[in-house]
Short mmCIF file of C-alpha atoms (C1' of nucleotides) in Angstrom, two decimals:
data_model
loop_
_atom_site.label_atom_id
_atom_site.label_comp_id
_atom_site.label_asym_id
_atom_site.label_seq_id
_atom_site.Cartn_x
_atom_site.Cartn_y
_atom_site.Cartn_z
CA UNK A 1 -71.56 38.24 16.43
CA UNK A 2 -69.30 35.56 17.82
CA UNK A 3 -65.57 36.23 17.46
CA UNK A 4 -62.39 34.18 17.47
CA UNK A 5 -61.38 32.54 20.73
CA UNK A 6 -58.09 34.35 20.49
CA UNK A 7 -59.80 37.68 19.85
CA UNK A 8 -61.94 37.12 22.95
CA UNK A 9 -58.83 36.45 25.04
CA UNK A 10 -57.25 39.61 23.72
CA UNK A 11 -60.39 41.52 24.61
CA UNK A 12 -60.21 40.24 28.18
CA UNK A 13 -56.59 41.28 28.43
CA UNK A 14 -57.46 44.76 27.19
CA UNK A 15 -60.22 44.99 29.81
CA UNK A 16 -57.82 44.04 32.62
CA UNK A 17 -55.21 46.52 31.42
CA UNK A 18 -57.75 49.31 31.14
CA UNK A 19 -59.08 48.46 34.60
CA UNK A 20 -55.57 48.47 36.05
CA UNK A 21 -54.93 51.93 34.68
CA UNK A 22 -58.28 53.38 35.71
CA UNK A 23 -58.44 51.77 39.17
CA UNK A 24 -54.96 52.99 39.98
CA UNK A 25 -55.91 56.52 39.05
CA UNK A 26 -59.38 56.73 40.53
CA UNK A 27 -59.71 53.88 43.00
CA UNK A 28 -61.90 50.78 42.75
CA UNK A 29 -65.10 52.63 43.59
CA UNK A 30 -64.23 55.56 41.36
CA UNK A 31 -64.57 53.60 38.12
CA UNK A 32 -67.60 51.67 36.91
CA UNK A 33 -67.78 48.51 34.85
CA UNK A 34 -69.20 50.43 31.91
CA UNK A 35 -66.30 52.88 31.89
CA UNK A 36 -63.72 50.11 31.92
CA UNK A 37 -65.43 48.29 29.07
CA UNK A 38 -65.76 51.46 27.01
CA UNK A 39 -62.07 52.19 27.58
CA UNK A 40 -61.31 48.69 26.30
CA UNK A 41 -63.37 49.36 23.17
CA UNK A 42 -66.35 47.19 24.17
CA UNK A 43 -69.84 47.63 25.55
CA UNK A 44 -70.68 46.82 29.15
CA UNK A 45 -73.06 43.96 28.42
CA UNK A 46 -70.33 41.49 27.58
CA UNK A 47 -68.50 42.03 30.84
CA UNK A 48 -69.89 38.92 32.49
CA UNK A 49 -68.66 36.70 29.71
CA UNK A 50 -65.18 37.27 31.15
CA UNK A 51 -65.67 37.98 34.84
CA UNK A 52 -67.98 36.66 37.52
CA UNK A 53 -68.33 40.07 39.10
CA UNK A 54 -66.67 43.45 39.42
CA UNK A 55 -64.79 42.05 42.42
CA UNK A 56 -63.14 39.49 40.15
CA UNK A 57 -61.94 42.21 37.83
CA UNK A 58 -60.65 44.20 40.78
CA UNK A 59 -58.59 41.26 41.96
CA UNK A 60 -57.10 40.62 38.51
CA UNK A 61 -56.42 44.30 37.94
CA UNK A 62 -54.79 44.56 41.36
CA UNK A 63 -52.40 41.72 40.57
CA UNK A 64 -51.65 43.29 37.20
CA UNK A 65 -50.84 46.65 38.79
CA UNK A 66 -48.39 45.09 41.22
CA UNK A 67 -46.80 43.09 38.43
CA UNK A 68 -46.25 46.28 36.45
CA UNK A 69 -45.10 48.34 39.36
CA UNK A 70 -42.98 46.16 41.61
CA UNK A 71 -40.72 45.31 38.68
CA UNK A 72 -39.16 48.76 38.84
CA UNK A 73 -38.07 48.37 42.44
CA UNK A 74 -36.99 44.79 41.81
CA UNK A 75 -34.72 46.00 39.05
CA UNK A 76 -32.87 48.11 41.58
CA UNK A 77 -32.32 45.08 43.79
CA UNK A 78 -30.81 43.17 40.91
CA UNK A 79 -27.91 45.56 40.54
CA UNK A 80 -24.81 43.71 41.73
CA UNK A 81 -22.40 46.48 42.70
CA UNK A 82 -23.39 47.80 46.17
CA UNK A 83 -22.50 51.39 45.35
CA UNK A 84 -24.45 51.46 42.13
CA UNK A 85 -27.37 49.75 43.86
CA UNK A 86 -27.37 52.28 46.70
CA UNK A 87 -27.34 55.10 44.21
CA UNK A 88 -30.20 53.56 42.25
CA UNK A 89 -32.24 53.17 45.43
CA UNK A 90 -31.58 56.78 46.36
CA UNK A 91 -32.84 57.76 42.93
CA UNK A 92 -35.95 55.65 43.42
CA UNK A 93 -36.61 57.32 46.76
CA UNK A 94 -36.03 60.79 45.34
CA UNK A 95 -38.42 60.17 42.46
CA UNK A 96 -40.96 58.54 44.76
CA UNK A 97 -40.94 61.55 47.07
CA UNK A 98 -40.91 64.20 44.35
CA UNK A 99 -43.65 66.57 43.22
CA UNK A 100 -43.74 64.70 39.93
CA UNK A 101 -44.11 61.34 41.66
CA UNK A 102 -46.84 62.76 43.83
CA UNK A 103 -48.89 64.05 40.90
CA UNK A 104 -48.37 61.15 38.49
CA UNK A 105 -51.54 59.30 39.46
CA UNK A 106 -51.36 57.00 36.46
CA UNK A 107 -48.12 55.39 37.62
CA UNK A 108 -48.82 55.88 41.28
CA UNK A 109 -47.57 53.53 43.99
CA UNK A 110 -50.25 50.82 44.42
CA UNK A 111 -50.06 51.08 48.19
CA UNK A 112 -50.76 54.79 48.12
CA UNK A 113 -53.52 54.26 45.59
CA UNK A 114 -55.33 51.47 47.45
CA UNK A 115 -54.30 51.24 51.10
CA UNK A 116 -57.18 53.37 52.32
CA UNK A 117 -59.89 51.50 50.47
CA UNK A 118 -58.59 47.96 50.60
CA UNK A 119 -60.23 47.18 53.95
CA UNK A 120 -63.69 47.36 52.39
CA UNK A 121 -62.89 45.22 49.35
CA UNK A 122 -63.57 41.54 48.79
CA UNK A 123 -61.24 38.81 50.02
CA UNK A 124 -59.56 38.08 46.65
CA UNK A 125 -58.71 41.75 46.22
CA UNK A 126 -57.27 41.94 49.72
CA UNK A 127 -55.23 38.81 49.08
CA UNK A 128 -53.81 40.20 45.84
CA UNK A 129 -52.98 43.41 47.62
CA UNK A 130 -51.26 41.69 50.55
CA UNK A 131 -49.19 39.57 48.19
CA UNK A 132 -48.21 42.71 46.32
CA UNK A 133 -47.14 44.51 49.47
CA UNK A 134 -45.01 41.53 50.52
CA UNK A 135 -43.39 41.56 47.10
CA UNK A 136 -42.61 45.26 47.39
CA UNK A 137 -41.13 44.91 50.86
CA UNK A 138 -38.91 42.05 49.78
CA UNK A 139 -37.75 44.05 46.78
CA UNK A 140 -37.04 47.09 48.94
CA UNK A 141 -35.02 45.04 51.38
CA UNK A 142 -33.02 43.49 48.57
CA UNK A 143 -32.45 46.91 47.02
CA UNK A 144 -31.27 48.47 50.23
CA UNK A 145 -29.27 45.61 51.72
CA UNK A 146 -28.48 43.19 48.95
CA UNK A 147 -29.24 39.47 49.31
CA UNK A 148 -28.04 37.92 52.57
CA UNK A 149 -26.27 39.65 55.51
CA UNK A 150 -28.11 40.99 58.58
CA UNK A 151 -31.46 39.33 57.81
CA UNK A 152 -34.03 40.48 60.36
CA UNK A 153 -32.52 43.89 61.04
CA UNK A 154 -32.37 44.62 57.32
CA UNK A 155 -35.96 43.54 56.83
CA UNK A 156 -37.15 45.57 59.78
CA UNK A 157 -35.44 48.62 58.47
CA UNK A 158 -36.77 48.04 54.97
CA UNK A 159 -40.31 47.84 56.30
CA UNK A 160 -39.92 50.96 58.39
CA UNK A 161 -38.47 52.92 55.51
CA UNK A 162 -40.86 51.78 52.85
CA UNK A 163 -44.01 52.29 54.93
CA UNK A 164 -42.62 55.70 55.87
CA UNK A 165 -42.35 56.54 52.18
CA UNK A 166 -45.91 55.36 51.57
CA UNK A 167 -47.19 57.42 54.48
CA UNK A 168 -45.37 60.56 53.44
CA UNK A 169 -46.54 60.32 49.85
CA UNK A 170 -50.10 59.64 50.97
CA UNK A 171 -50.06 62.67 53.26
CA UNK A 172 -48.43 64.85 50.61
CA UNK A 173 -51.08 63.82 48.10
CA UNK A 174 -53.94 64.37 50.53
CA UNK A 175 -53.09 68.04 51.01
CA UNK A 176 -51.61 68.79 47.58
CA UNK A 177 -54.60 70.90 46.51
CA UNK A 178 -55.64 72.49 49.79
CA UNK A 179 -52.16 73.22 51.16
CA UNK A 180 -49.41 72.80 48.52
CA UNK A 181 -46.80 74.34 50.82
CA UNK A 182 -47.36 71.72 53.48
CA UNK A 183 -47.41 69.04 50.82
CA UNK A 184 -43.89 69.90 49.65
CA UNK A 185 -42.67 70.28 53.21
CA UNK A 186 -43.79 66.70 53.83
CA UNK A 187 -41.97 65.35 50.79
CA UNK A 188 -38.74 67.08 51.77
CA UNK A 189 -38.93 66.03 55.40
CA UNK A 190 -39.59 62.42 54.48
CA UNK A 191 -36.66 62.28 52.08
CA UNK A 192 -34.40 63.83 54.70
CA UNK A 193 -35.79 61.33 57.20
CA UNK A 194 -34.68 58.38 55.09
CA UNK A 195 -31.09 59.56 55.40
CA UNK A 196 -31.47 59.91 59.15
CA UNK A 197 -32.01 56.23 59.94
CA UNK A 198 -28.97 54.46 61.29
CA UNK B 1 -94.33 69.63 64.46
CA UNK B 2 -92.04 72.56 65.03
CA UNK B 3 -89.70 72.30 68.01
CA UNK B 4 -87.75 74.70 70.20
CA UNK B 5 -84.88 76.57 68.61
CA UNK B 6 -82.59 75.12 71.27
CA UNK B 7 -83.86 71.60 70.62
CA UNK B 8 -83.13 72.08 66.93
CA UNK B 9 -79.58 73.19 67.68
CA UNK B 10 -79.10 70.17 69.90
CA UNK B 11 -80.37 67.97 67.10
CA UNK B 12 -77.84 69.42 64.69
CA UNK B 13 -75.06 68.81 67.19
CA UNK B 14 -76.15 65.21 67.57
CA UNK B 15 -76.11 64.79 63.80
CA UNK B 16 -72.56 66.15 63.53
CA UNK B 17 -71.36 63.92 66.36
CA UNK B 18 -72.99 60.85 64.86
CA UNK B 19 -71.48 61.71 61.47
CA UNK B 20 -68.04 62.18 63.01
CA UNK B 21 -68.22 58.74 64.58
CA UNK B 22 -69.58 56.97 61.51
CA UNK B 23 -67.38 58.73 58.94
CA UNK B 24 -64.29 57.95 60.94
CA UNK B 25 -65.20 54.29 61.07
CA UNK B 26 -66.49 53.77 57.55
CA UNK B 27 -65.24 56.70 55.50
CA UNK B 28 -67.26 59.50 53.90
CA UNK B 29 -68.63 57.35 51.12
CA UNK B 30 -69.32 54.42 53.42
CA UNK B 31 -72.11 56.17 55.31
CA UNK B 32 -75.29 57.68 53.88
CA UNK B 33 -77.24 60.69 55.02
CA UNK B 34 -80.13 58.49 56.11
CA UNK B 35 -77.88 56.39 58.34
CA UNK B 36 -76.41 59.43 60.04
CA UNK B 37 -79.85 60.91 60.69
CA UNK B 38 -81.19 57.63 62.03
CA UNK B 39 -78.19 57.33 64.33
CA UNK B 40 -78.98 60.82 65.61
CA UNK B 41 -82.58 59.80 66.31
CA UNK B 42 -84.12 61.63 63.36
CA UNK B 43 -85.47 60.89 59.89
CA UNK B 44 -83.54 61.75 56.78
CA UNK B 45 -85.99 64.32 55.42
CA UNK B 46 -85.00 67.03 57.85
CA UNK B 47 -81.35 66.86 56.95
CA UNK B 48 -81.46 69.88 54.66
CA UNK B 49 -82.87 72.09 57.37
CA UNK B 50 -79.39 71.96 58.93
CA UNK B 51 -76.98 71.39 56.05
CA UNK B 52 -76.77 72.59 52.49
CA UNK B 53 -75.49 69.23 51.30
CA UNK B 54 -73.74 66.09 52.44
CA UNK B 55 -70.46 67.84 51.64
CA UNK B 56 -71.25 70.45 54.29
CA UNK B 57 -71.81 67.75 56.87
CA UNK B 58 -68.56 66.07 55.87
CA UNK B 59 -66.64 69.29 56.42
CA UNK B 60 -68.20 69.90 59.83
CA UNK B 61 -67.71 66.30 60.89
CA UNK B 62 -64.10 66.38 59.72
CA UNK B 63 -63.37 69.43 61.85
CA UNK B 64 -65.12 67.79 64.79
CA UNK B 65 -63.02 64.65 64.44
CA UNK B 66 -59.77 66.58 64.45
CA UNK B 67 -60.93 68.61 67.44
CA UNK B 68 -61.62 65.40 69.35
CA UNK B 69 -58.50 63.63 68.25
CA UNK B 70 -55.67 66.16 68.13
CA UNK B 71 -56.34 67.11 71.74
CA UNK B 72 -54.75 63.88 72.91
CA UNK B 73 -51.45 64.54 71.20
CA UNK B 74 -51.58 68.20 72.24
CA UNK B 75 -51.89 67.14 75.86
CA UNK B 76 -48.55 65.35 75.54
CA UNK B 77 -46.94 68.54 74.25
CA UNK B 78 -48.19 70.48 77.25
CA UNK B 79 -46.21 68.40 79.72
CA UNK B 80 -43.44 70.65 81.03
CA UNK B 81 -40.79 68.22 82.26
CA UNK B 82 -38.83 66.96 79.20
CA UNK B 83 -38.40 63.44 80.58
CA UNK B 84 -42.06 62.99 81.39
CA UNK B 85 -42.97 64.45 78.01
CA UNK B 86 -40.66 62.07 76.17
CA UNK B 87 -42.12 59.16 78.05
CA UNK B 88 -45.66 60.27 77.27
CA UNK B 89 -44.80 60.58 73.59
CA UNK B 90 -43.27 57.10 73.60
CA UNK B 91 -46.50 55.83 75.11
CA UNK B 92 -48.50 57.61 72.41
CA UNK B 93 -46.35 56.03 69.72
CA UNK B 94 -46.58 52.59 71.27
CA UNK B 95 -50.37 52.78 71.51
CA UNK B 96 -50.64 54.23 68.00
CA UNK B 97 -48.63 51.36 66.55
CA UNK B 98 -50.28 48.62 68.61
CA UNK B 99 -52.68 45.92 67.52
CA UNK B 100 -55.34 47.60 69.63
CA UNK B 101 -54.71 50.97 68.02
CA UNK B 102 -54.85 49.36 64.62
CA UNK B 103 -58.22 47.71 65.23
CA UNK B 104 -59.93 50.54 67.12
CA UNK B 105 -61.61 52.05 64.07
CA UNK B 106 -63.90 54.22 66.17
CA UNK B 107 -61.03 56.24 67.63
CA UNK B 108 -58.79 55.84 64.62
CA UNK B 109 -56.26 58.42 63.53
CA UNK B 110 -58.10 60.82 61.17
CA UNK B 111 -55.21 60.78 58.71
CA UNK B 112 -55.33 57.02 58.44
CA UNK B 113 -59.10 57.12 58.15
CA UNK B 114 -59.31 59.78 55.44
CA UNK B 115 -56.00 60.30 53.65
CA UNK B 116 -56.84 57.92 50.83
CA UNK B 117 -60.25 59.39 50.06
CA UNK B 118 -59.65 63.05 50.73
CA UNK B 119 -58.45 63.80 47.21
CA UNK B 120 -61.92 63.17 45.80
CA UNK B 121 -63.81 65.22 48.39
CA UNK B 122 -65.09 68.79 48.11
CA UNK B 123 -62.91 71.81 48.81
CA UNK B 124 -64.27 72.56 52.31
CA UNK B 125 -63.58 68.98 53.39
CA UNK B 126 -60.05 69.12 52.01
CA UNK B 127 -59.48 72.43 53.78
CA UNK B 128 -60.69 71.06 57.10
CA UNK B 129 -58.47 68.04 56.64
CA UNK B 130 -55.37 70.08 55.76
CA UNK B 131 -55.91 72.31 58.79
CA UNK B 132 -56.23 69.21 60.93
CA UNK B 133 -53.03 67.69 59.62
CA UNK B 134 -51.15 70.94 60.28
CA UNK B 135 -52.50 70.92 63.80
CA UNK B 136 -51.34 67.34 64.35
CA UNK B 137 -47.86 68.03 63.00
CA UNK B 138 -47.43 71.07 65.23
CA UNK B 139 -48.60 69.06 68.23
CA UNK B 140 -46.21 66.22 67.38
CA UNK B 141 -43.29 68.59 67.07
CA UNK B 142 -44.13 70.23 70.37
CA UNK B 143 -44.50 66.83 72.03
CA UNK B 144 -41.17 65.56 70.74
CA UNK B 145 -39.05 68.70 71.02
CA UNK B 146 -40.78 71.05 73.37
CA UNK B 147 -41.42 74.69 72.41
CA UNK B 148 -38.44 76.52 70.94
CA UNK B 149 -34.92 75.12 70.26
CA UNK B 150 -33.80 73.79 66.87
CA UNK B 151 -36.86 74.98 64.90
CA UNK B 152 -36.64 73.66 61.36
CA UNK B 153 -34.74 70.48 62.14
CA UNK B 154 -37.24 69.59 64.86
CA UNK B 155 -40.18 70.25 62.57
CA UNK B 156 -38.63 68.25 59.76
CA UNK B 157 -38.06 65.33 62.03
CA UNK B 158 -41.57 65.60 63.47
CA UNK B 159 -43.05 65.49 59.98
CA UNK B 160 -40.93 62.51 58.97
CA UNK B 161 -41.81 60.58 62.11
CA UNK B 162 -45.48 61.34 62.16
CA UNK B 163 -46.08 60.59 58.48
CA UNK B 164 -44.08 57.40 58.98
CA UNK B 165 -46.46 56.40 61.77
CA UNK B 166 -49.47 57.16 59.56
CA UNK B 167 -48.01 55.11 56.74
CA UNK B 168 -47.16 52.14 58.91
CA UNK B 169 -50.59 52.08 60.54
CA UNK B 170 -52.28 52.41 57.16
CA UNK B 171 -50.26 49.51 55.76
CA UNK B 172 -50.81 47.41 58.87
CA UNK B 173 -54.55 48.02 58.64
CA UNK B 174 -54.68 47.28 54.95
CA UNK B 175 -53.36 43.75 55.38
CA UNK B 176 -54.75 43.00 58.86
CA UNK B 177 -57.33 40.53 57.54
CA UNK B 178 -55.49 39.00 54.61
CA UNK B 179 -52.04 38.72 56.22
CA UNK B 180 -52.10 39.32 60.00
CA UNK B 181 -48.51 38.21 60.37
CA UNK B 182 -47.25 40.86 57.98
CA UNK B 183 -49.49 43.38 59.67
CA UNK B 184 -47.84 42.87 63.05
CA UNK B 185 -44.41 42.80 61.50
CA UNK B 186 -45.11 46.24 60.07
CA UNK B 187 -46.22 47.65 63.42
CA UNK B 188 -43.10 46.35 65.16
CA UNK B 189 -40.74 47.53 62.46
CA UNK B 190 -42.26 50.99 62.45
CA UNK B 191 -42.01 51.33 66.21
CA UNK B 192 -38.40 50.19 66.11
CA UNK B 193 -37.82 52.63 63.27
CA UNK B 194 -38.92 55.59 65.39
CA UNK B 195 -36.11 54.84 67.84
CA UNK B 196 -33.61 54.64 64.97
CA UNK B 197 -33.83 58.26 63.87
CA UNK B 198 -30.99 60.45 65.08
"C1'" DT C 1 -101.18 88.69 79.40
"C1'" DG C 2 -103.94 86.78 75.69
"C1'" DT C 3 -105.01 85.85 70.82
"C1'" DA C 4 -104.22 85.04 65.75
"C1'" DC C 5 -101.20 83.91 62.52
"C1'" DA C 6 -96.81 83.09 60.26
"C1'" DT C 7 -92.77 80.30 60.65
"C1'" DC C 8 -90.17 76.35 60.32
"C1'" DA C 9 -88.04 71.63 62.33
"C1'" DG C 10 -89.29 67.31 61.47
"C1'" DT C 11 -91.80 63.51 58.71
"C1'" DG C 12 -92.11 60.19 55.11
"C1'" DA C 13 -93.08 59.53 50.30
"C1'" DA C 14 -91.06 60.30 45.97
"C1'" DC C 15 -87.68 61.68 42.36
"C1'" DG C 16 -83.55 61.13 39.58
"C1'" DC C 17 -79.31 59.29 38.87
"C1'" DG C 18 -75.49 56.01 38.67
"C1'" DC C 19 -74.10 51.55 39.07
"C1'" DG C 20 -73.76 46.40 39.13
"C1'" DT C 21 -76.08 42.94 37.01
"C1'" DT C 22 -79.41 40.38 33.90
"C1'" DC C 23 -81.46 39.15 29.58
"C1'" DA C 24 -83.15 38.45 24.83
"C1'" DC C 25 -81.03 38.74 20.68
"C1'" DT C 26 -77.40 38.61 16.83
"C1'" DG C 27 -74.44 36.39 13.82
"C1'" DA C 28 -69.75 34.71 13.12
"C1'" DT C 29 -67.11 30.83 14.91
"C1'" DG C 30 -66.31 26.18 16.05
"C1'" DT C 31 -67.65 21.41 15.43
"C1'" DA C 32 -69.89 17.07 14.21
"C1'" DC C 33 -70.96 14.47 10.34
"C1'" DT D 1 -63.38 19.39 1.97
"C1'" DG D 2 -68.16 20.80 2.44
"C1'" DT D 3 -72.52 21.35 4.99
"C1'" DA D 4 -75.74 21.98 9.06
"C1'" DC D 5 -76.14 23.26 13.43
"C1'" DA D 6 -74.88 24.42 18.12
"C1'" DT D 7 -72.13 27.61 20.67
"C1'" DC D 8 -71.04 31.81 22.61
"C1'" DA D 9 -68.67 36.81 22.53
"C1'" DG D 10 -70.62 40.93 22.00
"C1'" DT D 11 -74.75 44.30 21.93
"C1'" DG D 12 -77.93 47.39 24.02
"C1'" DA D 13 -82.15 47.70 26.60
"C1'" DA D 14 -83.81 46.96 31.10
"C1'" DC D 15 -83.96 45.80 36.10
"C1'" DG D 16 -83.20 46.66 40.97
"C1'" DC D 17 -81.03 48.94 44.42
"C1'" DG D 18 -78.90 52.60 47.17
"C1'" DC D 19 -78.16 57.19 47.68
"C1'" DG D 20 -78.45 62.36 47.67
"C1'" DT D 21 -81.97 65.45 47.28
"C1'" DT D 22 -86.78 67.45 46.92
"C1'" DC D 23 -91.42 68.23 48.33
"C1'" DA D 24 -96.10 68.51 50.36
"C1'" DC D 25 -97.59 68.26 54.76
"C1'" DT D 26 -97.93 68.64 60.04
"C1'" DG D 27 -98.35 71.04 64.15
"C1'" DA D 28 -95.84 73.19 67.91
"C1'" DT D 29 -93.16 77.42 68.40
"C1'" DG D 30 -92.29 82.17 67.97
"C1'" DT D 31 -94.16 86.74 67.19
"C1'" DA D 32 -97.04 90.75 66.15
"C1'" DC D 33 -100.79 93.10 67.90
#
DNA sequence: TGTACATCAGTGAACGCGCGTTCACTGATGTAC
DNA sequence: TGTACATCAGTGAACGCGCGTTCACTGATGTAC
């Protein structure tokens, strides 16, 4: 039963969006093609009408996830007034390193969701991921320093801080079930640590 | 062909050691039971004479990895003279955040190797991992502060620094192939960031 | 100490399951006249 | 504008492969007498 060209395009979009959501929550290897298609309201057989392989979908979904997610941090960087921007960044950090942020797997930081598995993925996926990380780091630098002034130092500090946040959240998540006390201790220490940098 | 009780015990030990090495390099899901057994010089059929399931092996291998790996950081903490200890810790940090440290998957930091996947593993594996992380954090605190003096502050700072190192190394590894320049930038920034904390 | 027998570590074939991928088929859409 | 036919998005069964796990079997080890 052939359908409209436009309907087919919409179907593909729904598949990518469903994949983005599911991959972010369960990892690339934690979700099968059939599940993604079912979630998009289709059957698995038609998958290869839209994608050459599961790797292709992973790459597209990865880009989609970063597009959705980096926008939030970029919005902080677009605030003009330095004070308001600093406050917004502090809010971002607090939310990022909160219990709620830790447990919200559906809106989870893409780096935390994928960093561990990305090494074993195909080249297009790795490329999409690397581009996404660069985008995040640039946004973080802009949010914390504003455009211009103190270039390399500001970037260095942005990288150190942001990767520290990723690491802390990853660690907090990894022990959330087995050792919730330690998990919260990590979140607190990391947030305090952000204030400690000079 | 039944063998000596002692020979059987030695076989089990070899299996755990092989699993520790392979899991650390390729992750729990990246290595099958058959591969581990082959690497230990056995065939896969006998696996269940020693372990109830692959999960059991994962838990034992995880503990083994932490036992091997935490010892190095603990050795730093056992240095008495504060100056020598500080220097040893700086060396540990420098090696941890080096290109060599990033690429040496066989001796890789267990947190970096497992943090991403640990959420989906069985309870015993998560417990072994959480115990290992606690052990590392205590060792890091001892190495950076020495025993006693300034308890909670020292621990908080140790947690912030160590999780920052884990995060930076994880990020650096995740883009090592797709964006080597960014990867090295991350390592440098993170190392510089350690010196920036007050 | 020697003998008879039960035990059990290891072997390799086989099972069952999930997953990525392929394929024959359907029938509405798009297109050529 | 209407008609005839080729195209192709979607369907659902099936394939092939890897992996965790099971099982019948082997024969040296451990043990009871």
